[in-house]
């Protein structure tokens, strides 16, 4: 589903944020992405969402190299990638329902279908009773779950989360992680960047570790290019 | 793929949603619409007034005539021949020949100097041929070349187009027409800028929203759409406002004008913007609204990228 082959990313005017990163995440696989602050976790996730382009190497989603796709194609790639942000990125002047409906409105679903799917998604994260609330009236954990409902409402095959439990208490963090597991069980590839090593070890999934932009654990050590040498 | 009916439904939805938003925050929008309405009403109103002036002068226009005063040596017969030659010309509608004796008779009857004239041995009046150009050739340029050609004729002592004032009026109207075009162009540009700026502010206000929509896979077209419809609504309402302003002003002027007309024994009345003129005004206004928002959108949307 997701493949990185010797991917490097250099931001203008700084050294490599990622260097020679190779790994694979199969369909329906869940993995944690960990590493010290500044290790390049967010950079890696952004490459998958085409928020940035790789300096070198190939980023493949479903065997399509998304490193060089045209600007026009980017939205369609992003529709296959549900992203959950630490700061939620919700629209505060819209109701919970409208926030969650946004990806469906964008892809042009008929009205009735939107209502049905939004409620199913809100039900999944346990916020069905809050559909008419404004996000500002919700707690941090609830807002995070609204973000998750929005990310999964159009059933993307890939789910990315950047520190989704950053400032939640351990119990809530666990609940959210279990929610991700449920998506994984229905075939979604899930990649979660997190600092929370305790929680990661408890969950027992694949762990990708970054250190100064290099993948020190969980990656592919014999990337295709290496084999050829 | 999206079906056409869904596509149209989405457009309608955005169209109505943007209208709803404009109605919900009327004050800031009214400012923009008022500026547009006034800016468009000014050249439109002047255009309407100019058209009215043209209509009035068109009546005088038809009266353009050239008087040829013939030399005393020219006989009545020769004069008749000349009149017949002129009658055959394509650009002349009719020709009247007033012989010397007719001129004398007319003068005697219409003036009080009948007896005084008896004292004169000779008839002092020249023969006159009055030429009326056809409607097609009844414009200054043609009439003037006609005049020049008449002056060259040996029989003609003096050819006179007694309409110098009309020439001046034409020149003024031409100047007015150009002035209106320049004014219209400049005010249209300012309308474009006003709409563009309003849309630019709207884009800035919704920066977060645009960023999020881009993050979750909204296409440029999707993001552009509400702003373009907002521009459309500005254009439509600005156009309607300017139409109302023009119509109201003409209505206010029509009272005094018809009073004035009665004094001149005329039943002339001011005509306002006609149907096609109104359509052009609305169309232009909508075009300016759309173009202004298009410029703002294409200049500012790309700058907003999620990171
Ligand atoms: N827009 C940018 N411009 C320049 N350098 C950047 C940019 N974004 C990140 N970097 C650099 O790239 C490196 C990796 O950053 P990244 O945000 O991926 O780290 P991270 O692992 O997500 O860290 P954290 O856990 O603190 O979120 C850092 O050294 C950072 O300074
Ligand atoms: Mg980060």
Coordinates of C-alpha atoms and ligand atoms in Angstrom, one line a residue:
Chain A
X1 CA 0.0 0.0 0.0
X2 CA 2.7 2.5 1.1
X3 CA 6.3 2.1 -0.1
X4 CA 9.3 4.3 0.5
X5 CA 12.4 3.6 -1.6
X6 CA 15.5 5.5 -0.5
X7 CA 13.5 8.6 0.2
X8 CA 15.4 11.8 1.2
X9 CA 13.9 15.1 2.0
X10 CA 15.9 18.3 2.4
X11 CA 14.2 21.5 3.4
X12 CA 15.7 24.5 1.7
X13 CA 18.5 25.8 3.9
X14 CA 18.8 22.9 6.3
X15 CA 20.3 19.5 6.3
X16 CA 18.4 16.3 5.4
X17 CA 15.2 15.9 7.5
X18 CA 14.9 12.4 6.0
X19 CA 17.7 10.4 4.4
X20 CA 17.6 7.2 2.5
X21 CA 14.4 6.0 4.2
X22 CA 12.9 2.7 2.9
X23 CA 9.9 0.9 4.3
X24 CA 6.7 -0.8 3.4
X25 CA 3.3 -0.8 4.9
X26 CA 0.9 -3.3 3.6
X27 CA -2.9 -2.9 3.2
X28 CA -4.5 -3.5 6.5
X29 CA -1.3 -3.1 8.4
X30 CA -0.8 -0.8 11.4
X31 CA 2.5 0.7 12.4
X32 CA 3.8 3.3 14.8
X33 CA 6.4 5.8 13.7
X34 CA 8.6 7.0 16.5
X35 CA 11.8 8.9 17.2
X36 CA 13.1 11.9 19.0
X37 CA 11.8 15.4 18.4
X38 CA 13.1 16.5 15.0
X39 CA 13.7 13.0 13.8
X40 CA 11.5 13.5 10.8
X41 CA 8.2 11.8 11.7
X42 CA 6.0 14.7 10.5
X43 CA 8.1 15.0 7.4
X44 CA 7.5 11.4 6.5
X45 CA 3.7 11.7 7.0
X46 CA 3.6 14.9 5.0
X47 CA 5.3 13.1 2.1
X48 CA 2.5 10.5 2.0
X49 CA -0.1 13.3 2.0
X50 CA 1.8 15.1 -0.8
X51 CA 2.1 18.2 1.5
X52 CA 5.7 18.2 0.5
X53 CA 7.7 16.4 -2.3
X54 CA 10.7 14.2 -1.8
X55 CA 14.1 15.5 -2.7
X56 CA 15.2 12.0 -3.7
X57 CA 13.7 8.5 -3.9
X58 CA 10.3 7.2 -4.6
X59 CA 7.1 7.4 -2.5
X60 CA 4.6 4.9 -3.8
X61 CA 0.9 4.6 -2.9
X62 CA -0.7 1.6 -4.6
X63 CA 2.3 1.4 -6.8
X64 CA 1.9 5.0 -8.0
X65 CA 4.8 7.3 -7.6
X66 CA 3.3 10.3 -5.9
X67 CA 6.5 12.2 -5.7
X68 CA 6.1 13.6 -9.1
X69 CA 2.3 13.8 -9.7
X70 CA 0.9 17.0 -11.1
X71 CA -0.7 19.6 -8.9
X72 CA -4.1 18.8 -10.3
X73 CA -3.9 15.2 -9.2
X74 CA -2.9 16.0 -5.6
X75 CA -6.5 16.4 -4.2
X76 CA -7.4 12.9 -5.5
X77 CA -4.4 11.4 -3.8
X78 CA -5.4 13.1 -0.6
X79 CA -8.9 11.7 -0.7
X80 CA -7.4 8.3 -0.3
X81 CA -5.5 9.4 2.8
X82 CA -7.3 10.2 6.0
X83 CA -5.2 12.5 8.1
X84 CA -5.5 13.2 11.8
X85 CA -3.7 16.2 13.2
X86 CA -2.6 16.8 16.7
X87 CA -4.3 20.2 16.6
X88 CA -7.4 18.7 15.1
X89 CA -7.8 21.3 12.3
X90 CA -11.5 21.6 12.7
X91 CA -13.7 24.4 11.4
X92 CA -14.8 26.2 14.5
X93 CA -17.7 28.0 12.9
X94 CA -19.3 24.8 11.7
X95 CA -21.1 22.1 13.6
X96 CA -19.6 18.7 14.2
X97 CA -21.8 17.3 11.5
X98 CA -20.6 19.8 8.9
X99 CA -17.0 19.2 9.9
X100 CA -17.3 15.5 9.4
X101 CA -19.3 15.9 6.2
X102 CA -16.7 18.1 4.5
X103 CA -14.7 15.3 2.8
X104 CA -18.0 13.9 1.4
X105 CA -19.2 17.3 0.2
X106 CA -15.8 17.7 -1.5
X107 CA -16.2 14.4 -3.4
X108 CA -19.7 15.4 -4.4
X109 CA -21.9 12.8 -2.7
X110 CA -25.6 13.2 -2.8
X111 CA -27.2 14.8 0.3
X112 CA -28.9 11.8 1.7
X113 CA -25.8 9.7 1.4
X114 CA -23.8 12.3 3.3
X115 CA -26.2 12.3 6.2
X116 CA -26.1 8.5 6.5
X117 CA -22.3 8.2 6.3
X118 CA -21.6 11.1 8.7
X119 CA -23.9 9.6 11.3
X120 CA -22.2 6.2 10.9
X121 CA -18.8 7.8 11.3
X122 CA -19.9 9.8 14.4
X123 CA -21.4 6.7 15.8
X124 CA -18.1 4.9 15.4
X125 CA -16.3 7.5 17.5
X126 CA -19.1 7.7 20.0
X127 CA -20.2 11.3 19.3
X128 CA -23.5 10.7 17.6
X129 CA -25.3 12.9 20.2
X130 CA -22.9 15.8 19.4
X131 CA -23.6 16.2 15.7
X132 CA -25.2 19.6 16.2
X133 CA -22.6 21.0 18.6
X134 CA -19.9 23.4 17.7
X135 CA -16.4 22.0 18.1
X136 CA -15.5 24.7 20.6
X137 CA -18.0 23.2 23.1
X138 CA -16.2 19.9 23.0
X139 CA -13.3 18.6 25.1
X140 CA -9.9 18.0 23.6
X141 CA -10.5 14.2 23.4
X142 CA -13.9 14.8 21.8
X143 CA -12.4 17.2 19.3
X144 CA -9.8 14.6 18.4
X145 CA -12.5 12.1 17.8
X146 CA -14.4 14.5 15.5
X147 CA -11.1 14.7 13.6
X148 CA -10.9 11.0 13.4
X149 CA -14.6 10.7 12.2
X150 CA -13.8 13.2 9.5
X151 CA -10.7 11.3 8.5
X152 CA -12.5 8.0 8.1
X153 CA -15.9 9.2 6.8
X154 CA -15.1 8.6 3.2
X155 CA -13.4 5.2 4.0
X156 CA -9.9 6.0 2.8
X157 CA -7.6 3.0 2.5
X158 CA -4.8 4.9 4.4
X159 CA -5.0 6.6 7.7
X160 CA -2.3 8.8 9.0
X161 CA -2.1 10.3 12.5
X162 CA 0.5 12.8 13.7
X163 CA 0.7 12.6 17.5
X164 CA -3.0 11.9 17.9
X165 CA -2.7 11.5 21.6
X166 CA -0.2 14.3 22.3
X167 CA -2.1 15.9 25.1
X168 CA -4.6 13.3 26.1
X169 CA -4.6 11.3 29.4
X170 CA -3.4 7.7 29.2
X171 CA -6.8 6.2 29.3
X172 CA -8.2 8.4 26.5
X173 CA -5.0 7.8 24.5
X174 CA -5.6 4.1 24.7
X175 CA -9.2 4.4 23.6
X176 CA -8.2 6.4 20.6
X177 CA -5.5 3.8 19.7
X178 CA -8.1 1.1 20.0
X179 CA -10.3 3.0 17.6
X180 CA -7.4 3.0 15.1
X181 CA -7.1 -0.7 15.6
X182 CA -10.7 -1.2 14.6
X183 CA -10.1 0.6 11.3
X184 CA -7.0 -1.6 10.7
X185 CA -9.1 -4.6 11.3
X186 CA -11.4 -3.6 8.4
X187 CA -8.5 -3.3 6.0
X188 CA -7.2 0.2 6.5
X189 CA -3.4 0.8 6.5
X190 CA -2.7 2.9 9.6
X191 CA 0.5 4.8 10.3
X192 CA 0.7 6.7 13.6
X193 CA 3.5 9.0 14.6
X194 CA 3.9 9.0 18.4
X195 CA 6.2 9.7 21.3
X196 CA 4.4 7.5 23.7
X197 CA 6.7 4.5 23.9
X198 CA 4.8 2.8 26.7
X199 CA 1.5 2.9 24.8
X200 CA 3.3 1.7 21.6
X201 CA 4.8 -1.3 23.3
X202 CA 1.5 -2.2 24.9
X203 CA -0.3 -2.2 21.5
X204 CA 2.2 -4.6 19.9
X205 CA 2.3 -3.4 16.3
X206 CA 5.1 -2.8 13.9
X207 CA 7.3 0.1 15.0
X208 CA 9.3 2.3 12.6
X209 CA 12.0 4.2 14.4
X210 CA 13.6 7.4 13.0
X211 CA 16.8 8.8 14.2
X212 CA 18.1 12.1 12.7
X213 CA 16.2 11.3 9.5
X214 CA 17.4 7.7 9.2
X215 CA 15.2 4.7 9.8
X216 CA 17.0 2.7 12.4
X217 CA 14.3 0.1 13.0
X218 CA 11.4 -1.4 11.0
X219 CA 12.6 -0.3 7.6
X220 CA 13.7 -2.3 4.6
X221 CA 17.4 -2.7 4.8
X222 CA 17.6 -4.2 1.4
X223 CA 15.8 -1.7 -0.7
X224 CA 15.7 -2.6 -4.4
X225 CA 18.4 -0.2 -5.3
X226 CA 20.7 -1.7 -2.6
X227 CA 20.2 -5.2 -4.1
X228 CA 21.4 -4.0 -7.5
X229 CA 24.7 -2.8 -6.2
Chain B
X1 CA -17.7 10.0 -11.3
X2 CA -20.2 12.6 -10.4
X3 CA -23.5 12.5 -12.2
X4 CA -24.6 15.7 -14.0
X5 CA -27.7 16.1 -11.7
X6 CA -25.5 15.9 -8.6
X7 CA -23.1 18.4 -10.2
X8 CA -25.8 20.9 -11.0
X9 CA -27.3 20.4 -7.5
X10 CA -23.9 21.1 -6.0
X11 CA -23.6 24.3 -8.0
X12 CA -27.1 25.4 -7.0
X13 CA -26.3 24.7 -3.4
X14 CA -23.1 26.8 -3.5
X15 CA -24.9 29.5 -5.3
X16 CA -27.7 29.7 -2.7
X17 CA -25.2 29.2 0.2
X18 CA -23.2 32.2 -0.9
X19 CA -26.3 34.3 -1.4
X20 CA -27.4 33.2 2.1
X21 CA -24.0 34.3 3.5
X22 CA -24.3 37.7 1.8
X23 CA -27.7 38.2 3.2
X24 CA -26.6 37.3 6.7
X25 CA -23.8 39.9 6.8
X26 CA -25.4 42.7 4.8
X27 CA -23.4 45.7 6.0
X28 CA -20.0 44.9 4.5
X29 CA -21.6 43.5 1.4
X30 CA -23.9 46.5 1.0
X31 CA -20.8 48.7 0.9
X32 CA -19.3 46.8 -2.0
X33 CA -22.6 46.6 -3.8
X34 CA -23.2 50.4 -3.3
X35 CA -19.8 51.2 -4.7
X36 CA -20.4 49.0 -7.7
X37 CA -23.9 50.3 -8.3
X38 CA -22.9 54.0 -8.2
X39 CA -19.8 53.4 -10.3
X40 CA -21.8 51.7 -13.0
X41 CA -24.8 54.1 -12.7
X42 CA -22.6 57.1 -13.5
X43 CA -21.5 56.2 -17.1
X44 CA -24.8 54.5 -17.7
X45 CA -26.8 57.6 -16.7
X46 CA -24.6 59.8 -18.9
X47 CA -25.1 57.4 -21.8
X48 CA -28.8 57.6 -21.4
X49 CA -28.7 61.4 -21.3
X50 CA -26.5 61.5 -24.4
X51 CA -28.9 59.1 -26.2
X52 CA -31.8 61.5 -25.4
X53 CA -29.8 64.4 -26.7
X54 CA -29.1 62.4 -29.9
X55 CA -32.8 61.7 -30.3
X56 CA -33.6 65.4 -30.0
X57 CA -31.0 66.4 -32.5
X58 CA -32.0 63.6 -34.8
X59 CA -35.1 65.7 -35.5
X60 CA -33.1 68.7 -36.5
X61 CA -30.8 66.4 -38.3
X62 CA -33.4 65.6 -40.9
X63 CA -33.7 69.4 -41.5
X64 CA -30.2 69.7 -42.8
X65 CA -30.4 71.7 -46.0
X66 CA -28.1 73.5 -48.4
X67 CA -29.1 76.7 -50.1
X68 CA -27.5 77.6 -53.4
X69 CA -27.7 81.2 -54.3
X70 CA -27.2 81.5 -58.1
X71 CA -25.5 84.2 -60.0
X72 CA -27.8 87.0 -61.4
X73 CA -26.7 86.0 -64.9
X74 CA -28.2 82.5 -64.6
X75 CA -31.5 82.3 -66.4
X76 CA -34.5 80.5 -65.1
X77 CA -34.1 77.8 -67.6
X78 CA -30.5 77.2 -66.7
X79 CA -31.5 77.2 -63.0
X80 CA -34.2 74.6 -63.8
X81 CA -31.6 72.5 -65.6
X82 CA -29.3 72.6 -62.6
X83 CA -32.2 71.7 -60.3
X84 CA -33.0 68.7 -62.5
X85 CA -29.4 67.5 -62.5
X86 CA -29.3 67.7 -58.7
X87 CA -32.6 65.9 -58.4
X88 CA -31.1 62.8 -60.2
X89 CA -28.3 62.5 -57.6
X90 CA -28.6 59.5 -55.3
X91 CA -27.7 61.4 -52.1
X92 CA -30.4 64.1 -52.6
X93 CA -33.9 63.6 -51.5
X94 CA -35.5 66.6 -53.0
X95 CA -34.7 69.9 -54.6
X96 CA -36.8 73.1 -54.6
X97 CA -36.2 75.8 -57.1
X98 CA -37.2 79.4 -56.2
X99 CA -36.9 81.6 -59.2
X100 CA -36.0 85.3 -58.9
X101 CA -39.6 86.4 -59.5
X102 CA -40.9 83.9 -57.0
X103 CA -38.5 85.1 -54.5
X104 CA -39.6 88.7 -55.1
X105 CA -43.2 87.8 -54.9
X106 CA -42.8 85.9 -51.7
X107 CA -40.9 88.8 -50.2
X108 CA -43.5 91.3 -51.3
X109 CA -46.3 89.3 -49.7
X110 CA -44.5 88.4 -46.5
X111 CA -42.8 91.7 -45.7
X112 CA -44.2 95.1 -45.4
X113 CA -41.9 96.5 -48.0
X114 CA -44.0 95.8 -51.1
X115 CA -44.3 99.5 -52.2
X116 CA -40.7 100.1 -51.6
X117 CA -39.8 97.3 -54.0
X118 CA -42.0 98.8 -56.7
X119 CA -39.6 101.6 -56.9
X120 CA -36.7 99.3 -57.8
X121 CA -36.2 98.8 -61.5
X122 CA -34.4 95.5 -61.1
X123 CA -35.4 92.4 -59.2
X124 CA -32.6 92.3 -56.5
X125 CA -33.3 88.7 -55.5
X126 CA -31.1 85.9 -56.7
X127 CA -32.6 82.6 -57.7
X128 CA -32.3 80.0 -54.9
X129 CA -32.0 76.2 -55.2
X130 CA -32.7 74.4 -51.9
X131 CA -31.2 71.0 -51.6
X132 CA -32.4 68.4 -49.1
X133 CA -30.0 65.5 -48.7
X134 CA -31.4 62.0 -48.2
X135 CA -31.5 60.5 -44.7
X136 CA -28.5 58.3 -45.4
X137 CA -26.3 61.1 -46.5
X138 CA -27.6 63.4 -43.8
X139 CA -24.5 63.6 -41.8
X140 CA -21.9 66.2 -41.4
X141 CA -19.2 64.7 -43.5
X142 CA -21.3 63.9 -46.5
X143 CA -23.2 67.1 -46.4
X144 CA -19.9 69.0 -46.2
X145 CA -18.4 67.3 -49.3
X146 CA -21.7 68.0 -51.1
X147 CA -21.4 71.6 -50.1
X148 CA -17.9 71.8 -51.4
X149 CA -18.9 70.3 -54.8
X150 CA -21.8 72.8 -55.1
X151 CA -19.5 75.7 -54.5
X152 CA -17.4 74.7 -57.6
X153 CA -20.4 74.9 -59.9
X154 CA -20.2 78.0 -62.2
X155 CA -23.9 78.9 -61.7
X156 CA -23.5 79.1 -58.0
X157 CA -22.6 82.4 -56.4
X158 CA -22.9 81.2 -52.8
X159 CA -23.5 77.8 -51.3
X160 CA -24.5 77.8 -47.7
X161 CA -25.0 75.2 -45.0
X162 CA -26.5 77.2 -42.3
X163 CA -25.7 74.7 -39.6
X164 CA -22.5 75.5 -38.0
X165 CA -24.0 75.1 -34.6
X166 CA -25.0 71.6 -35.5
X167 CA -21.4 70.8 -36.3
X168 CA -20.4 72.1 -32.9
X169 CA -23.1 70.1 -31.2
X170 CA -21.9 67.0 -33.0
X171 CA -18.4 67.6 -31.9
X172 CA -19.5 68.1 -28.4
X173 CA -21.6 64.9 -28.5
X174 CA -18.7 63.0 -30.0
X175 CA -16.5 64.3 -27.2
X176 CA -19.2 63.3 -24.7
X177 CA -19.4 59.8 -26.1
X178 CA -15.7 59.3 -25.9
X179 CA -15.7 60.8 -22.4
X180 CA -18.3 58.3 -21.4
X181 CA -16.3 55.5 -22.7
X182 CA -13.2 56.6 -20.9
X183 CA -15.2 57.1 -17.7
X184 CA -16.9 53.7 -18.1
X185 CA -13.6 52.0 -18.7
X186 CA -12.0 53.6 -15.6
X187 CA -15.0 53.0 -13.4
X188 CA -15.2 49.4 -14.6
X189 CA -11.6 49.0 -13.6
X190 CA -12.4 50.4 -10.2
X191 CA -15.4 48.0 -9.9
X192 CA -13.1 45.2 -10.8
X193 CA -10.7 46.3 -8.1
X194 CA -13.4 46.7 -5.5
X195 CA -14.8 43.3 -6.1
X196 CA -11.3 41.8 -6.2
X197 CA -10.4 43.4 -2.9
X198 CA -13.6 42.3 -1.2
X199 CA -13.0 38.7 -2.4
X200 CA -9.4 38.9 -1.3
X201 CA -10.5 39.8 2.2
X202 CA -13.1 37.0 2.1
X203 CA -10.3 34.6 1.1
X204 CA -8.1 35.9 3.9
X205 CA -10.9 35.5 6.4
X206 CA -11.4 31.9 5.4
X207 CA -7.7 31.0 5.2
X208 CA -8.0 28.2 7.8
X209 CA -11.0 26.7 6.0
X210 CA -9.3 26.8 2.6
X211 CA -6.2 25.1 4.1
X212 CA -8.3 22.4 5.7
X213 CA -10.3 21.8 2.5
X214 CA -7.0 21.5 0.6
X215 CA -5.7 19.0 3.2
X216 CA -8.6 16.7 2.8
X217 CA -8.6 16.7 -0.9
X218 CA -10.7 19.6 -2.1
X219 CA -9.9 20.6 -5.7
X220 CA -9.0 24.1 -6.7
X221 CA -12.4 24.3 -8.5
X222 CA -14.2 23.3 -5.4
X223 CA -12.4 26.0 -3.4
X224 CA -12.9 28.6 -6.1
X225 CA -16.6 28.0 -6.5
X226 CA -18.0 29.9 -3.5
X227 CA -15.9 32.9 -4.2
X228 CA -16.8 33.0 -7.8
X229 CA -20.5 32.8 -6.9
X230 CA -20.0 35.6 -4.4
X231 CA -18.5 37.7 -7.2
X232 CA -21.5 36.8 -9.3
X233 CA -23.9 37.9 -6.7
X234 CA -22.0 41.2 -6.2
X235 CA -22.2 41.7 -9.9
X236 CA -25.9 41.0 -10.2
X237 CA -26.9 43.1 -7.2
X238 CA -24.5 45.9 -8.2
X239 CA -26.1 45.9 -11.7
X240 CA -29.6 45.9 -10.3
X241 CA -28.7 48.8 -8.0
X242 CA -27.2 50.9 -10.8
X243 CA -30.2 50.2 -13.0
X244 CA -32.5 51.4 -10.2
X245 CA -30.3 54.5 -9.7
X246 CA -30.4 55.3 -13.4
X247 CA -34.1 54.7 -13.7
X248 CA -34.9 56.8 -10.7
X249 CA -32.7 59.7 -11.9
X250 CA -34.4 59.7 -15.3
X251 CA -37.8 59.6 -13.6
X252 CA -36.8 62.6 -11.5
X253 CA -35.7 64.5 -14.6
X254 CA -38.6 63.5 -16.8
X255 CA -41.0 66.0 -15.1
X256 CA -38.9 69.1 -15.7
X257 CA -38.0 67.9 -19.2
X258 CA -41.6 67.4 -20.4
X259 CA -42.4 70.9 -19.0
X260 CA -39.5 72.3 -21.0
X261 CA -40.7 70.4 -24.0
X262 CA -44.2 71.9 -23.7
X263 CA -42.6 75.4 -23.8
X264 CA -41.0 74.4 -27.1
X265 CA -44.3 73.0 -28.5
X266 CA -43.0 69.5 -28.4
X267 CA -44.3 66.4 -26.7
X268 CA -40.8 65.0 -26.3
X269 CA -40.3 62.9 -23.2
X270 CA -37.1 61.5 -21.7
X271 CA -36.6 57.8 -22.5
X272 CA -34.8 55.7 -19.9
X273 CA -32.6 52.6 -20.4
X274 CA -34.3 50.3 -22.9
X275 CA -34.5 46.5 -22.5
X276 CA -31.4 45.6 -24.4
X277 CA -29.5 48.4 -22.6
X278 CA -30.6 47.1 -19.2
X279 CA -29.5 43.6 -20.2
X280 CA -26.1 44.9 -21.3
X281 CA -25.7 46.8 -18.0
X282 CA -26.6 43.7 -16.0
X283 CA -24.4 41.4 -18.1
X284 CA -21.5 43.8 -17.8
X285 CA -21.9 44.1 -14.1
X286 CA -22.1 40.3 -13.6
X287 CA -19.0 40.0 -15.8
X288 CA -17.1 42.5 -13.7
X289 CA -18.2 40.7 -10.5
X290 CA -17.0 37.4 -11.9
X291 CA -13.8 38.7 -13.4
X292 CA -12.9 40.6 -10.2
X293 CA -13.4 37.5 -8.0
X294 CA -11.6 35.4 -10.6
X295 CA -8.6 37.6 -10.4
X296 CA -8.6 37.7 -6.6
X297 CA -9.0 33.9 -6.4
X298 CA -6.3 33.0 -8.9
X299 CA -3.9 35.5 -7.3
X300 CA -4.5 34.5 -3.7
X301 CA -5.7 30.9 -3.5
X302 CA -2.5 29.4 -4.7
X303 CA -0.6 31.2 -1.9
X304 CA -2.6 29.2 0.7
X305 CA -1.0 25.8 1.0
X306 CA -1.3 23.5 4.0
X307 CA 1.8 22.4 5.7
Ligands
LIG1 N1 9.2 23.7 6.9 C1 10.5 23.3 7.3 N2 11.5 24.1 6.9 C2 12.8 23.8 7.2 N3 13.1 22.7 8.1 C3 12.1 22.0 8.5 C4 10.7 22.2 8.2 N4 9.9 21.3 8.8 C5 10.8 20.6 9.5 N5 12.1 20.9 9.4 C6 13.2 20.3 10.0 O1 13.2 18.9 9.6 C7 13.5 18.1 10.7 C8 12.4 17.1 10.9 O2 11.3 17.7 11.3 P1 9.9 17.0 11.6 O3 8.9 18.0 11.9 O4 9.7 16.0 10.6 O5 10.3 16.3 13.0 P2 9.3 15.4 13.9 O6 10.0 14.1 14.1 O7 8.0 15.5 13.5 O8 9.5 16.2 15.3 P3 8.4 16.4 16.5 O9 8.4 15.1 17.3 O10 9.0 17.5 17.3 O11 7.2 16.8 15.9 C9 13.8 19.0 11.8 O12 15.2 19.2 12.0 C10 13.1 20.3 11.5 O13 13.9 21.4 12.0
LIG2 MG1 6.1 16.3 14.2

